[in-house]
XYZ file of C-alpha atoms in Angstrom:
537
model
C 211.560 25.430 -28.621
C 211.689 25.298 -32.434
C 209.584 27.812 -34.329
C 206.455 26.627 -36.111
C 206.209 27.425 -39.810
C 203.394 27.268 -42.376
C 203.952 26.506 -46.063
C 201.451 28.114 -48.459
C 201.255 27.255 -52.171
C 199.718 29.931 -54.399
C 199.605 30.386 -58.210
C 202.660 32.641 -58.024
C 204.997 30.927 -55.551
C 205.527 28.756 -52.491
C 206.043 30.827 -49.360
C 207.040 29.917 -45.814
C 205.145 31.850 -43.143
C 206.587 32.183 -39.633
C 205.134 33.293 -36.331
C 201.790 32.623 -34.727
C 200.822 35.946 -33.150
C 202.445 38.013 -35.915
C 202.577 36.252 -39.272
C 205.541 37.040 -41.502
C 207.016 35.594 -44.689
C 210.506 34.212 -43.955
C 211.276 32.852 -47.432
C 209.686 32.530 -50.848
C 210.377 30.022 -53.603
C 209.597 31.859 -56.834
C 208.068 28.954 -58.704
C 204.593 27.992 -59.827
C 204.509 24.595 -58.156
C 201.960 21.946 -59.119
C 203.281 19.443 -56.552
C 204.585 20.078 -53.038
C 205.757 17.192 -50.832
C 207.931 16.723 -47.748
C 209.801 13.543 -46.855
C 208.711 11.650 -43.735
C 211.915 12.599 -41.899
C 211.261 16.299 -42.717
C 214.778 16.621 -44.178
C 213.942 17.247 -47.835
C 211.223 18.956 -49.854
C 209.988 18.206 -53.368
C 208.582 20.821 -55.737
C 207.338 19.805 -59.177
C 205.799 21.450 -62.234
C 205.785 21.150 -66.034
C 209.550 21.768 -66.182
C 210.581 18.996 -63.793
C 211.140 18.183 -60.126
C 213.483 19.937 -57.714
C 214.503 18.329 -54.423
C 215.429 20.941 -51.828
C 216.877 20.994 -48.336
C 213.905 21.600 -46.049
C 215.912 23.895 -43.752
C 217.343 26.483 -46.169
C 215.651 25.538 -49.497
C 219.053 24.774 -51.037
C 218.883 22.684 -54.230
C 219.942 19.058 -53.682
C 218.920 17.456 -56.963
C 217.028 18.392 -60.108
C 215.165 15.641 -61.977
C 214.388 16.207 -65.632
C 210.811 15.009 -66.180
C 208.145 16.927 -68.063
C 204.540 17.447 -67.058
C 204.687 16.099 -63.501
C 201.215 15.817 -61.982
C 201.996 13.897 -58.771
C 205.052 12.853 -56.770
C 205.847 11.043 -53.526
C 208.876 10.194 -51.399
C 209.748 6.654 -50.352
C 209.691 5.623 -46.671
C 213.181 7.017 -45.927
C 213.318 9.619 -48.680
C 215.964 7.768 -50.719
C 213.692 7.490 -53.767
C 211.064 9.632 -55.477
C 208.037 8.394 -57.430
C 206.651 10.664 -60.167
C 203.608 10.548 -62.432
C 203.821 12.532 -65.660
C 201.085 13.554 -68.033
C 200.650 10.701 -70.592
C 202.272 11.587 -73.931
C 202.364 9.580 -77.175
C 205.525 9.178 -79.215
C 205.841 9.325 -83.004
C 204.685 5.714 -83.352
C 201.485 6.503 -81.449
C 202.492 4.602 -78.293
C 202.440 6.092 -74.800
C 205.811 6.912 -73.297
C 206.637 5.605 -69.796
C 205.187 8.128 -67.338
C 205.356 6.356 -63.937
C 208.969 6.461 -62.761
C 211.082 5.752 -59.673
C 214.171 7.959 -59.210
C 217.157 7.642 -56.886
C 217.650 10.948 -55.055
C 221.412 10.575 -54.513
C 222.338 10.585 -58.209
C 219.071 11.415 -60.022
C 219.053 8.140 -61.978
C 215.787 6.544 -63.113
C 215.466 2.983 -61.792
C 211.967 1.973 -62.953
C 209.902 3.191 -65.928
C 206.287 2.058 -66.296
C 203.086 3.229 -67.979
C 199.883 4.369 -66.284
C 196.922 5.848 -68.151
C 195.194 7.789 -65.375
C 196.064 9.259 -62.004
C 193.883 8.065 -59.125
C 194.605 10.503 -56.293
C 192.507 8.475 -53.863
C 194.973 5.593 -54.249
C 198.220 7.451 -54.787
C 201.077 6.462 -54.682
C 200.643 3.743 -57.314
C 203.968 2.161 -56.299
C 204.414 1.443 -52.582
C 207.777 1.146 -50.825
C 208.795 -1.160 -47.991
C 209.713 0.304 -44.603
C 213.471 -0.004 -45.257
C 213.365 1.360 -48.849
C 214.776 -1.954 -50.025
C 211.872 -2.984 -52.269
C 208.790 -1.524 -53.919
C 205.540 -3.110 -55.123
C 203.523 -2.266 -58.233
C 200.138 -3.654 -59.297
C 199.511 -4.984 -62.805
C 196.713 -7.185 -64.147
C 196.177 -10.137 -61.789
C 199.653 -9.733 -60.271
C 201.759 -7.696 -57.851
C 205.319 -7.038 -59.038
C 208.038 -6.697 -56.384
C 211.228 -4.820 -57.386
C 214.550 -4.948 -55.541
C 215.792 -1.347 -55.489
C 219.310 -2.397 -54.443
C 219.763 -4.305 -57.698
C 219.281 -3.580 -61.398
C 215.526 -3.152 -61.975
C 215.775 -2.958 -65.766
C 215.430 -6.752 -66.023
C 212.024 -6.630 -64.356
C 210.598 -7.587 -60.971
C 212.396 -9.944 -58.621
C 209.121 -11.525 -57.484
C 205.632 -11.880 -58.974
C 202.741 -12.314 -56.568
C 199.607 -13.620 -58.365
C 196.171 -12.394 -57.203
C 193.486 -12.977 -59.823
C 191.205 -9.977 -60.348
C 193.084 -7.684 -57.940
C 191.891 -4.066 -57.970
C 193.675 -2.411 -55.019
C 196.410 -3.265 -52.507
C 198.175 -1.769 -49.492
C 201.510 -2.778 -47.964
C 201.949 -2.936 -44.214
C 203.844 0.169 -42.966
C 206.371 -2.175 -41.303
C 206.853 -4.349 -44.406
C 210.464 -5.547 -44.900
C 211.378 -8.411 -47.257
C 213.935 -9.836 -44.799
C 211.240 -10.095 -42.098
C 208.714 -12.766 -43.067
C 206.140 -11.777 -40.445
C 206.106 -8.089 -41.445
C 205.886 -8.397 -45.242
C 202.087 -8.264 -45.326
C 199.835 -6.946 -48.065
C 196.093 -6.317 -48.039
C 194.339 -6.923 -51.369
C 190.870 -6.260 -52.744
C 189.179 -8.182 -55.547
C 185.815 -6.695 -56.673
C 182.698 -8.753 -57.358
C 182.092 -9.986 -60.897
C 179.250 -11.925 -62.555
C 177.468 -12.709 -59.300
C 180.658 -13.763 -57.473
C 181.172 -11.700 -54.306
C 184.181 -9.457 -53.942
C 186.607 -10.133 -51.136
C 189.391 -8.702 -49.000
C 192.407 -10.887 -48.323
C 195.502 -10.578 -46.126
C 198.607 -12.175 -47.659
C 202.237 -12.756 -46.710
C 204.279 -11.992 -49.834
C 207.032 -14.525 -49.137
C 204.434 -17.335 -49.278
C 204.609 -17.299 -53.087
C 208.402 -17.670 -53.318
C 207.993 -21.171 -54.809
C 205.802 -19.852 -57.657
C 202.532 -21.186 -56.265
C 199.382 -19.153 -55.671
C 199.400 -18.466 -51.913
C 196.481 -19.044 -49.595
C 195.487 -15.873 -47.684
C 196.001 -15.577 -43.941
C 192.501 -14.100 -43.639
C 189.677 -13.419 -46.077
C 186.303 -11.632 -45.992
C 183.721 -11.821 -48.815
C 180.932 -9.318 -49.425
C 178.688 -7.810 -52.092
C 177.882 -4.194 -53.032
C 181.254 -2.468 -53.186
C 182.880 -0.531 -56.022
C 185.970 0.795 -54.272
C 187.950 0.432 -51.051
C 190.323 2.484 -48.915
C 192.954 0.837 -46.712
C 194.044 2.251 -43.345
C 196.929 0.457 -41.583
C 197.892 1.457 -38.053
C 201.474 2.614 -37.531
C 202.618 -0.716 -36.035
C 201.235 -2.793 -38.886
C 199.256 -4.932 -36.439
C 195.783 -4.076 -37.788
C 194.167 -2.629 -40.892
C 190.795 -0.978 -41.480
C 189.074 -1.097 -44.864
C 186.312 1.273 -45.975
C 184.307 -0.386 -48.755
C 182.032 1.950 -50.716
C 179.281 1.388 -53.278
C 177.936 4.029 -55.660
C 174.344 2.857 -55.154
C 172.672 2.232 -51.794
C 170.643 -0.983 -52.145
C 168.542 0.007 -49.114
C 167.489 3.241 -50.888
C 168.359 5.304 -47.793
C 171.163 7.453 -49.189
C 171.671 9.243 -52.510
C 175.446 9.000 -52.015
C 175.656 5.206 -51.920
C 176.620 3.089 -48.923
C 179.812 2.266 -47.039
C 180.970 -0.606 -44.863
C 183.930 -0.802 -42.486
C 186.006 -3.970 -42.018
C 188.768 -4.822 -39.544
C 191.665 -7.292 -39.978
C 194.398 -8.148 -37.478
C 197.846 -8.770 -38.965
C 198.137 -12.276 -37.511
C 194.906 -13.342 -39.241
C 193.178 -14.156 -35.959
C 190.404 -11.609 -36.401
C 188.534 -10.384 -39.492
C 185.154 -8.764 -39.032
C 182.709 -6.105 -40.142
C 182.875 -3.189 -37.710
C 179.524 -2.531 -36.078
C 178.449 1.096 -36.444
C 176.149 2.636 -33.795
C 174.055 4.527 -36.352
C 172.704 3.941 -39.865
C 174.159 5.977 -42.686
C 177.404 6.720 -44.524
C 180.884 6.447 -43.028
C 182.287 9.973 -43.243
C 185.783 9.419 -41.851
C 187.976 6.947 -39.965
C 191.414 7.766 -38.535
C 193.977 5.779 -36.541
C 195.801 7.398 -33.659
C 199.514 8.004 -34.468
C 200.262 5.631 -31.583
C 198.253 2.902 -33.303
C 196.288 1.983 -30.166
C 192.915 3.618 -30.961
C 190.862 4.796 -33.916
C 187.867 7.128 -34.242
C 184.930 6.695 -36.621
C 182.487 9.392 -37.775
C 179.448 7.669 -39.278
C 175.700 7.895 -39.717
C 173.163 10.285 -41.156
C 173.470 13.834 -39.851
C 173.999 14.479 -37.065
C 176.775 11.896 -37.409
C 177.859 9.671 -34.527
C 181.524 9.623 -33.429
C 182.980 6.641 -31.564
C 186.385 5.734 -30.137
C 187.575 2.133 -30.697
C 190.616 0.248 -29.416
C 193.137 -1.375 -31.761
C 191.247 -4.651 -31.127
C 188.080 -3.072 -32.575
C 186.326 -2.756 -29.201
C 184.164 0.405 -28.807
C 185.271 2.346 -25.734
C 183.818 5.860 -25.758
C 180.742 7.441 -27.343
C 181.559 11.004 -28.383
C 177.928 11.766 -29.139
C 176.468 13.128 -32.358
C 176.955 16.385 -34.194
C 177.441 18.047 -37.587
C 180.874 16.505 -38.154
C 182.440 14.750 -41.146
C 186.151 14.751 -40.334
C 188.465 13.572 -37.529
C 192.168 14.358 -37.101
C 194.645 13.304 -34.358
C 197.585 15.383 -33.190
C 201.059 13.849 -33.830
C 201.282 12.352 -30.333
C 197.854 10.714 -30.242
C 196.790 12.739 -27.194
C 194.375 15.298 -28.678
C 192.007 14.953 -31.614
C 189.556 17.233 -33.390
C 186.165 16.641 -34.989
C 185.202 18.987 -37.827
C 182.224 19.535 -40.104
C 183.546 20.656 -43.504
C 182.132 20.436 -47.018
C 178.431 21.342 -46.975
C 178.475 21.657 -43.163
C 178.906 24.966 -41.285
C 182.480 24.223 -40.100
C 182.021 23.417 -36.395
C 185.159 22.221 -34.580
C 185.435 20.402 -31.249
C 188.664 19.357 -29.518
C 189.075 16.344 -27.214
C 191.771 15.072 -24.865
C 191.953 11.252 -24.825
C 192.916 10.005 -21.386
C 194.792 6.787 -20.601
C 191.549 5.017 -19.626
C 190.011 5.909 -23.042
C 187.836 8.634 -21.549
C 187.641 11.685 -23.833
C 187.435 15.131 -22.247
C 186.106 18.119 -24.184
C 188.718 20.913 -24.325
C 186.935 23.501 -26.449
C 184.929 24.300 -29.552
C 184.900 26.879 -32.327
C 183.857 27.360 -35.933
C 185.958 27.566 -39.117
C 183.576 28.567 -41.888
C 184.224 27.306 -45.431
C 186.966 24.983 -44.214
C 188.477 22.506 -46.688
C 191.439 20.976 -44.819
C 192.548 20.547 -41.208
C 195.991 19.665 -39.850
C 197.630 19.588 -36.415
C 200.946 21.354 -35.880
C 204.126 19.293 -35.230
C 204.010 20.363 -31.563
C 200.453 19.006 -31.271
C 198.970 22.157 -29.706
C 197.660 24.101 -32.695
C 195.359 23.390 -35.615
C 195.565 24.824 -39.126
C 192.367 25.037 -41.165
C 192.475 26.237 -44.763
C 190.054 27.308 -47.463
C 191.659 26.403 -50.769
C 191.008 26.345 -54.514
C 189.648 24.709 -56.582
C 187.249 23.504 -53.850
C 186.330 27.139 -53.141
C 187.315 30.137 -55.217
C 186.396 32.761 -52.611
C 187.563 33.494 -49.052
C 190.822 31.619 -49.634
C 193.199 31.632 -46.675
C 194.054 29.834 -43.454
C 193.255 30.100 -39.743
C 195.278 28.982 -36.710
C 193.457 27.713 -33.612
C 194.754 26.574 -30.247
C 193.707 23.167 -28.899
C 190.980 24.799 -26.784
C 189.338 26.535 -29.768
C 190.916 29.983 -29.359
C 191.560 31.732 -32.686
C 195.262 32.684 -32.794
C 195.629 34.242 -36.233
C 194.466 34.116 -39.838
C 195.642 35.186 -43.290
C 193.765 35.730 -46.550
C 194.931 35.079 -50.131
C 193.380 35.906 -53.506
C 193.949 32.252 -54.453
C 195.409 29.534 -52.234
C 196.025 26.007 -53.501
C 197.444 24.437 -50.367
C 198.431 25.288 -46.797
C 200.211 22.962 -44.388
C 202.481 22.987 -41.368
C 206.153 22.608 -42.230
C 207.125 19.193 -40.811
C 209.617 18.944 -37.956
C 212.167 16.216 -37.372
C 211.318 13.523 -34.847
C 212.202 14.595 -31.316
C 211.935 18.324 -32.004
C 208.783 18.632 -29.858
C 207.620 16.733 -26.793
C 204.169 15.471 -25.945
C 202.552 17.859 -23.457
C 199.175 17.715 -21.707
C 196.773 20.630 -21.461
C 198.090 23.734 -19.773
C 196.407 24.507 -16.430
C 193.402 26.763 -16.940
C 194.066 30.261 -15.642
C 191.802 32.039 -13.227
C 188.821 33.509 -15.054
C 189.297 31.373 -18.180
C 186.094 30.069 -19.706
C 185.028 26.461 -19.390
C 185.147 24.427 -22.631
C 181.371 24.317 -22.971
C 181.144 28.120 -22.867
C 183.956 28.937 -25.297
C 182.546 31.168 -28.004
C 183.067 30.291 -31.680
C 185.456 32.361 -33.779
C 182.546 33.428 -35.973
C 179.635 35.052 -34.190
C 176.507 32.930 -34.382
C 173.374 34.461 -35.925
C 170.504 35.314 -33.608
C 167.952 32.539 -33.635
C 164.484 33.533 -34.829
C 161.393 32.694 -32.817
C 159.955 30.805 -35.763
C 156.558 31.034 -37.424
C 153.556 31.291 -35.082
C 150.126 30.498 -36.633
C 147.450 33.217 -36.204
C 145.243 31.035 -33.970
C 148.158 30.631 -31.538
C 149.059 34.316 -31.556
C 145.611 35.189 -30.166
C 146.295 32.777 -27.283
C 149.435 34.623 -26.221
C 152.001 32.205 -27.703
C 155.251 34.134 -28.312
C 157.455 31.425 -29.838
C 156.972 28.504 -32.188
C 156.971 24.957 -30.795
C 160.397 23.348 -30.690
C 161.141 20.993 -33.551
C 161.480 17.331 -32.678
C 164.394 16.922 -35.114
C 167.812 18.601 -35.073
C 170.829 18.349 -37.360
C 173.041 19.476 -34.487
C 172.454 16.584 -32.074
C 170.269 13.532 -31.543
C 167.739 13.992 -28.761
C 168.463 10.507 -27.380
C 172.200 11.153 -27.391
C 173.918 10.509 -24.060
C 177.602 9.846 -24.838
C 180.226 8.619 -22.398
C 181.949 5.294 -21.816
C 180.544 2.283 -23.625
C 179.857 -0.810 -21.560
C 180.750 -4.185 -23.125
C 177.883 -5.463 -25.262
C 175.912 -2.199 -25.096
C 176.620 -1.143 -28.692
C 173.443 -1.576 -30.732
C 173.756 -2.927 -34.236
C 172.692 -1.043 -37.320
C 169.104 -1.688 -38.214
C 168.231 -3.581 -41.388
C 165.105 -3.020 -43.456
C 162.438 -5.692 -43.328
C 163.336 -8.534 -45.649
C 166.980 -7.444 -45.968
C 168.497 -5.196 -48.612
C 166.066 -5.107 -51.548
C 165.829 -2.980 -54.694
C 163.505 0.026 -54.375
C 159.871 -1.075 -54.676
C 160.545 -4.771 -54.083
C 158.608 -6.513 -51.317
C 160.262 -8.785 -48.759
C 160.097 -12.519 -49.385
C 156.932 -14.006 -47.904
C 155.161 -10.656 -47.654
C 151.532 -10.634 -48.810
C 150.343 -8.178 -51.431
C 147.205 -6.038 -50.981
C 145.207 -8.325 -53.297
C 146.319 -11.417 -51.366
C 145.302 -9.831 -48.051
C 141.923 -8.845 -49.503
C 141.277 -12.380 -50.766
C 142.308 -13.846 -47.419
C 139.795 -11.608 -45.618
C 137.066 -12.621 -48.084
C 137.766 -16.324 -47.511
C 137.792 -15.889 -43.740
C 134.479 -14.022 -43.824
C 132.946 -16.669 -46.102
C 134.129 -19.433 -43.771
C 132.717 -17.607 -40.741
C 129.312 -17.208 -42.471
C 129.238 -20.906 -43.365
C 129.955 -21.889 -39.768
C 127.137 -19.695 -38.467
C 124.677 -21.231 -40.983
C 125.495 -24.800 -39.938
């Protein structure tokens, strides 16, 4: 069995940590890295800073290629690692014009194939240029158009295809997109609302515009109240989820705006708004690496977690809890729910069975957690507390899939911690190990951090004289809904999200047709006057 390794990026260097029970530093790259990326095949590693980008062999850290580019702030590998995309800090030349700072490089010879300009870096939608599954083409968004470049030919003459989409704001290529395969070259686009016209999501086939005409979408969904979107394709490219977010909640229920979740099938046969079981924000959505299920964490705290099929059918209710994050292991067998950010850091681990039933394996707590990642073998979880999100208690913790704390390491300052990727086929998918005699049941596994002793609460003086020793239990809990049952979801049993009376109205506005207090008062006066007149006659 191959050894698991952890890569930690600090202000001084990038170090590789080996061992689980006894942590040790196997190698150190003496460089202040601003960017650290691994290729999808785990063969090469990219390290970038103000001096340039170095591409290293992931096994022995041997230098493969050095790319001369100054002020790199972000970088990404293509699908097969043949190309590298870099974003440099914008710099003006002597004429006062910005130099090209968004570039595509060929790894084999270090040549620059594409040079473009981009004012700002949007990390939520990075990379700005997306590559096809075979590394044959790449797609870049400009005003009202998507430019397609053929990487096997000379790109200096410009794009080989222009795909017009008026008002486009964001796009996402299918992970199986290949120009030679008409059915796989799909792109999801988002056009925001403007001047009272609703925004919309549209699924296109790029080859449909080969004749220079504006293509009709395979599927389209219009909606209001959205400022940004996030696309989530499954690994097979057969379905895509879209999280649409608005900065302002028109229902006046949340300070943090509102979110909606949409589902599109790649053949255009189904496009719908995903029905959430609870009102509130959508905290996280993640596809299984197998592409057959996805989990949503949504609703006001305690948030509700639900397992859906790839056809957007709810299958299992995971209950509610203080969770804001979900992560699957690489084989799609186990997944973890976590409550990071302003939550205490509770972790629960589930085993998804073949019939979509989810079995609780264990629970624990990782205080001050910022990130969570499963190991390549799918049996361990790495949680990290990193800067600049938190400047204190930086370090990482390693947990087993049942919640047992394996090890931890502290740093004065830690920017990033991740498992070193392993090549496909290095590890096999394994179920839970049989529980040994005397091992604790999942429900009784103790958290890694000892819980504080609960106080009895405030008891009013008039109750103390009556012998009351503890305060009445609160009817509200941030840990779990009282009406929460969980378990398998029967077809048609999912309740829709409630809507306020009269629909979504600005704060203070009354629903259409609703009577004001003055109108109700006048109506009562008229009714009383009519009743008096009838009694007189």
